[in-house]
Amino acid sequence: MKKIQYIGCFFDYELIQKLAKAQRESRLFRTITSPHVTIWYHPKTVPYDMLGSSITVECIGYGCDSENEAFEVKFKDYPEALHTLLEKVETPHITLSVSKNGKPVNSNKLVFQSITPFTIQGVFGAMGNDGFVHTDKQSLCD
C-alpha cells in the first residue's frame, strides 16, 4: 500500500486554469498541476470506500498576493459519509499557483475578494507518495 500524503477533492487542471484566467490573466511562478482542496494532510485513517466519490464545490472568492493565488470555496454537494471530514476544513480553497518560494499551504492566509459564485465538480481522492492522485483503493495497492 502506498503512503498517502493527503486526501482531498481534486479537480481537472485545464478547467481550473481556464477559470483562473478569468480572474487574472497570468499565474505566479508555478501552477498547481493537481488542483485540489486539501481535506486532511497526513491522514491517520482514510475512508477508502469513498475514493472516487463526486464532490461539488462553489467558488466564492479569489485571492492573490506575491506568494499565493487561490479560489476560496465552500462544499455544496457531497456524500453524507464525508460530512464530518469536510466540516473540519477551516478555510477550504484551491491553490492555483505559487511564487518561486511560495507554499500552497499558505493559501489559507490570503485575503479573498468575493467573486460571482460558480460551481465545479471534483472527485474525492488521495495524493500518494508516488506523486499520483488515486481515486480507488486498488490503485493505492498496485
PDB file of C-alpha atoms in Angstrom:
ATOM      1  CA  MET A   1       0.000   0.000   0.000  1.00  0.00           C
ATOM      2  CA  LYS A   2       1.346   3.409  -0.976  1.00  0.00           C
ATOM      3  CA  LYS A   3       1.766   6.035   1.716  1.00  0.00           C
ATOM      4  CA  ILE A   4      -0.767   8.868   1.458  1.00  0.00           C
ATOM      5  CA  GLN A   5       0.402  12.485   1.672  1.00  0.00           C
ATOM      6  CA  TYR A   6      -3.111  13.936   1.861  1.00  0.00           C
ATOM      7  CA  ILE A   7      -6.705  13.318   0.940  1.00  0.00           C
ATOM      8  CA  GLY A   8      -8.727  15.929  -0.882  1.00  0.00           C
ATOM      9  CA  CYS A   9     -11.172  16.936  -3.553  1.00  0.00           C
ATOM     10  CA  PHE A  10      -9.343  17.016  -6.893  1.00  0.00           C
ATOM     11  CA  PHE A  11     -10.290  18.997  -9.995  1.00  0.00           C
ATOM     12  CA  ASP A  12      -9.474  18.972 -13.700  1.00  0.00           C
ATOM     13  CA  TYR A  13      -6.304  21.006 -14.319  1.00  0.00           C
ATOM     14  CA  GLU A  14      -7.421  22.546 -17.633  1.00  0.00           C
ATOM     15  CA  LEU A  15     -10.772  23.642 -16.219  1.00  0.00           C
ATOM     16  CA  ILE A  16      -9.147  25.234 -13.163  1.00  0.00           C
ATOM     17  CA  GLN A  17      -6.628  27.101 -15.330  1.00  0.00           C
ATOM     18  CA  LYS A  18      -9.425  28.413 -17.560  1.00  0.00           C
ATOM     19  CA  LEU A  19     -11.387  29.615 -14.517  1.00  0.00           C
ATOM     20  CA  ALA A  20      -8.259  31.177 -13.010  1.00  0.00           C
ATOM     21  CA  LYS A  21      -7.530  33.038 -16.251  1.00  0.00           C
ATOM     22  CA  ALA A  22     -10.967  34.656 -15.990  1.00  0.00           C
ATOM     23  CA  GLN A  23      -9.832  36.191 -12.681  1.00  0.00           C
ATOM     24  CA  ARG A  24      -6.272  37.132 -13.655  1.00  0.00           C
ATOM     25  CA  GLU A  25      -4.530  36.581 -16.995  1.00  0.00           C
ATOM     26  CA  SER A  26      -1.197  35.308 -15.639  1.00  0.00           C
ATOM     27  CA  ARG A  27      -0.210  32.818 -12.944  1.00  0.00           C
ATOM     28  CA  LEU A  28       2.590  33.048 -10.401  1.00  0.00           C
ATOM     29  CA  PHE A  29       5.860  31.113 -10.884  1.00  0.00           C
ATOM     30  CA  ARG A  30       4.437  27.568 -10.513  1.00  0.00           C
ATOM     31  CA  THR A  31       0.937  26.348 -11.285  1.00  0.00           C
ATOM     32  CA  ILE A  32      -0.510  23.536  -9.192  1.00  0.00           C
ATOM     33  CA  THR A  33      -0.754  20.547 -11.519  1.00  0.00           C
ATOM     34  CA  SER A  34      -3.169  18.579  -9.309  1.00  0.00           C
ATOM     35  CA  PRO A  35      -5.563  21.327  -8.157  1.00  0.00           C
ATOM     36  CA  HIS A  36      -7.475  20.316  -5.062  1.00  0.00           C
ATOM     37  CA  VAL A  37      -8.994  21.246  -1.740  1.00  0.00           C
ATOM     38  CA  THR A  38      -6.926  19.556   0.946  1.00  0.00           C
ATOM     39  CA  ILE A  39      -9.222  17.746   3.336  1.00  0.00           C
ATOM     40  CA  TRP A  40      -6.654  16.070   5.598  1.00  0.00           C
ATOM     41  CA  TYR A  41      -2.852  16.289   5.455  1.00  0.00           C
ATOM     42  CA  HIS A  42      -1.105  13.060   6.525  1.00  0.00           C
ATOM     43  CA  PRO A  43      -4.397  11.355   7.413  1.00  0.00           C
ATOM     44  CA  LYS A  44      -4.453   8.850  10.246  1.00  0.00           C
ATOM     45  CA  THR A  45      -7.324   7.000   8.582  1.00  0.00           C
ATOM     46  CA  VAL A  46      -8.681   7.047   5.038  1.00  0.00           C
ATOM     47  CA  PRO A  47     -12.295   6.346   4.022  1.00  0.00           C
ATOM     48  CA  TYR A  48     -11.168   4.095   1.154  1.00  0.00           C
ATOM     49  CA  ASP A  49     -14.736   3.225   0.191  1.00  0.00           C
ATOM     50  CA  MET A  50     -15.367   6.925  -0.555  1.00  0.00           C
ATOM     51  CA  LEU A  51     -12.459   7.306  -3.012  1.00  0.00           C
ATOM     52  CA  GLY A  52     -13.836   8.341  -6.399  1.00  0.00           C
ATOM     53  CA  SER A  53     -16.927   9.987  -4.904  1.00  0.00           C
ATOM     54  CA  SER A  54     -18.159  13.175  -6.522  1.00  0.00           C
ATOM     55  CA  ILE A  55     -17.936  16.439  -4.577  1.00  0.00           C
ATOM     56  CA  THR A  56     -19.360  19.748  -5.795  1.00  0.00           C
ATOM     57  CA  VAL A  57     -17.868  22.994  -4.535  1.00  0.00           C
ATOM     58  CA  GLU A  58     -18.933  26.574  -5.024  1.00  0.00           C
ATOM     59  CA  CYS A  59     -16.126  29.020  -5.725  1.00  0.00           C
ATOM     60  CA  ILE A  60     -16.993  32.166  -3.773  1.00  0.00           C
ATOM     61  CA  GLY A  61     -13.740  34.135  -3.592  1.00  0.00           C
ATOM     62  CA  TYR A  62     -10.415  34.794  -5.259  1.00  0.00           C
ATOM     63  CA  GLY A  63      -7.156  35.856  -3.657  1.00  0.00           C
ATOM     64  CA  CYS A  64      -3.677  36.603  -4.943  1.00  0.00           C
ATOM     65  CA  ASP A  65      -0.604  38.158  -3.351  1.00  0.00           C
ATOM     66  CA  SER A  66       3.103  37.903  -4.162  1.00  0.00           C
ATOM     67  CA  GLU A  67       3.277  34.311  -2.865  1.00  0.00           C
ATOM     68  CA  ASN A  68      -0.031  32.520  -3.483  1.00  0.00           C
ATOM     69  CA  GLU A  69      -3.086  32.536  -5.748  1.00  0.00           C
ATOM     70  CA  ALA A  70      -6.260  30.610  -4.877  1.00  0.00           C
ATOM     71  CA  PHE A  71     -10.023  30.285  -5.061  1.00  0.00           C
ATOM     72  CA  GLU A  72     -11.983  30.242  -1.820  1.00  0.00           C
ATOM     73  CA  VAL A  73     -14.654  27.542  -1.921  1.00  0.00           C
ATOM     74  CA  LYS A  74     -17.434  26.006   0.093  1.00  0.00           C
ATOM     75  CA  PHE A  75     -18.615  22.423  -0.142  1.00  0.00           C
ATOM     76  CA  LYS A  76     -22.077  22.129  -1.706  1.00  0.00           C
ATOM     77  CA  ASP A  77     -22.931  18.556  -2.645  1.00  0.00           C
ATOM     78  CA  TYR A  78     -21.108  15.502  -1.347  1.00  0.00           C
ATOM     79  CA  PRO A  79     -21.709  12.077   0.177  1.00  0.00           C
ATOM     80  CA  GLU A  80     -23.004  12.295   3.741  1.00  0.00           C
ATOM     81  CA  ALA A  81     -20.218   9.925   4.810  1.00  0.00           C
ATOM     82  CA  LEU A  82     -17.696  12.735   4.134  1.00  0.00           C
ATOM     83  CA  HIS A  83     -19.584  15.400   6.104  1.00  0.00           C
ATOM     84  CA  THR A  84     -17.528  15.165   9.312  1.00  0.00           C
ATOM     85  CA  LEU A  85     -14.228  15.381   7.398  1.00  0.00           C
ATOM     86  CA  LEU A  86     -15.351  18.290   5.215  1.00  0.00           C
ATOM     87  CA  GLU A  87     -16.683  20.401   8.068  1.00  0.00           C
ATOM     88  CA  LYS A  88     -13.226  20.276   9.712  1.00  0.00           C
ATOM     89  CA  VAL A  89     -11.566  22.106   6.792  1.00  0.00           C
ATOM     90  CA  GLU A  90     -11.044  25.602   8.211  1.00  0.00           C
ATOM     91  CA  THR A  91     -10.511  27.608   5.018  1.00  0.00           C
ATOM     92  CA  PRO A  92     -11.480  25.490   2.012  1.00  0.00           C
ATOM     93  CA  HIS A  93      -9.541  26.709  -1.011  1.00  0.00           C
ATOM     94  CA  ILE A  94      -7.987  25.586  -4.288  1.00  0.00           C
ATOM     95  CA  THR A  95      -4.433  26.844  -4.724  1.00  0.00           C
ATOM     96  CA  LEU A  96      -3.936  27.886  -8.344  1.00  0.00           C
ATOM     97  CA  SER A  97      -0.286  28.931  -8.342  1.00  0.00           C
ATOM     98  CA  VAL A  98       2.576  29.924  -6.053  1.00  0.00           C
ATOM     99  CA  SER A  99       5.698  32.071  -6.319  1.00  0.00           C
ATOM    100  CA  LYS A 100       9.184  30.581  -6.504  1.00  0.00           C
ATOM    101  CA  ASN A 101       9.322  30.500  -2.695  1.00  0.00           C
ATOM    102  CA  GLY A 102       5.573  30.190  -2.096  1.00  0.00           C
ATOM    103  CA  LYS A 103       3.957  27.207  -0.412  1.00  0.00           C
ATOM    104  CA  PRO A 104       0.424  26.047  -1.277  1.00  0.00           C
ATOM    105  CA  VAL A 105      -0.373  25.541   2.419  1.00  0.00           C
ATOM    106  CA  ASN A 106      -0.192  29.320   2.897  1.00  0.00           C
ATOM    107  CA  SER A 107      -3.110  29.990   0.545  1.00  0.00           C
ATOM    108  CA  ASN A 108      -5.413  29.824   3.559  1.00  0.00           C
ATOM    109  CA  LYS A 109      -3.873  33.140   4.692  1.00  0.00           C
ATOM    110  CA  LEU A 110      -4.932  35.029   1.553  1.00  0.00           C
ATOM    111  CA  VAL A 111      -7.448  37.838   1.738  1.00  0.00           C
ATOM    112  CA  PHE A 112     -10.182  36.587  -0.579  1.00  0.00           C
ATOM    113  CA  GLN A 113     -12.301  39.012  -2.578  1.00  0.00           C
ATOM    114  CA  SER A 114     -15.870  37.981  -3.359  1.00  0.00           C
ATOM    115  CA  ILE A 115     -16.489  36.838  -6.914  1.00  0.00           C
ATOM    116  CA  THR A 116     -19.618  35.866  -8.817  1.00  0.00           C
ATOM    117  CA  PRO A 117     -20.065  32.333  -7.461  1.00  0.00           C
ATOM    118  CA  PHE A 118     -19.795  29.318  -9.731  1.00  0.00           C
ATOM    119  CA  THR A 119     -19.827  25.589  -9.048  1.00  0.00           C
ATOM    120  CA  ILE A 120     -17.412  22.919 -10.167  1.00  0.00           C
ATOM    121  CA  GLN A 121     -17.311  19.171  -9.790  1.00  0.00           C
ATOM    122  CA  GLY A 122     -14.406  17.365  -8.167  1.00  0.00           C
ATOM    123  CA  VAL A 123     -13.571  13.866  -7.057  1.00  0.00           C
ATOM    124  CA  PHE A 124     -12.524  12.606  -3.637  1.00  0.00           C
ATOM    125  CA  GLY A 125      -9.039  11.145  -3.850  1.00  0.00           C
ATOM    126  CA  ALA A 126      -5.688  10.608  -2.196  1.00  0.00           C
ATOM    127  CA  MET A 127      -2.306  12.004  -3.198  1.00  0.00           C
ATOM    128  CA  GLY A 128       0.130   9.152  -2.829  1.00  0.00           C
ATOM    129  CA  ASN A 129       3.825   9.435  -2.076  1.00  0.00           C
ATOM    130  CA  ASP A 130       4.279   8.344  -5.688  1.00  0.00           C
ATOM    131  CA  GLY A 131       3.038  11.805  -6.789  1.00  0.00           C
ATOM    132  CA  PHE A 132      -0.198  10.490  -8.290  1.00  0.00           C
ATOM    133  CA  VAL A 133      -3.819  11.135  -7.380  1.00  0.00           C
ATOM    134  CA  HIS A 134      -5.589   7.886  -6.534  1.00  0.00           C
ATOM    135  CA  THR A 135      -9.360   7.673  -6.776  1.00  0.00           C
ATOM    136  CA  ASP A 136      -9.747   3.996  -5.921  1.00  0.00           C
ATOM    137  CA  LYS A 137      -8.258   1.736  -3.270  1.00  0.00           C
ATOM    138  CA  GLN A 138      -6.873  -0.723  -5.815  1.00  0.00           C
ATOM    139  CA  SER A 139      -4.553   1.872  -7.373  1.00  0.00           C
ATOM    140  CA  LEU A 140      -3.052   2.504  -3.919  1.00  0.00           C
ATOM    141  CA  CYS A 141      -2.187  -1.188  -3.632  1.00  0.00           C
ATOM    142  CA  ASP A 142      -0.535  -1.605  -7.064  1.00  0.00           C
TER     143      ASP A 142
END
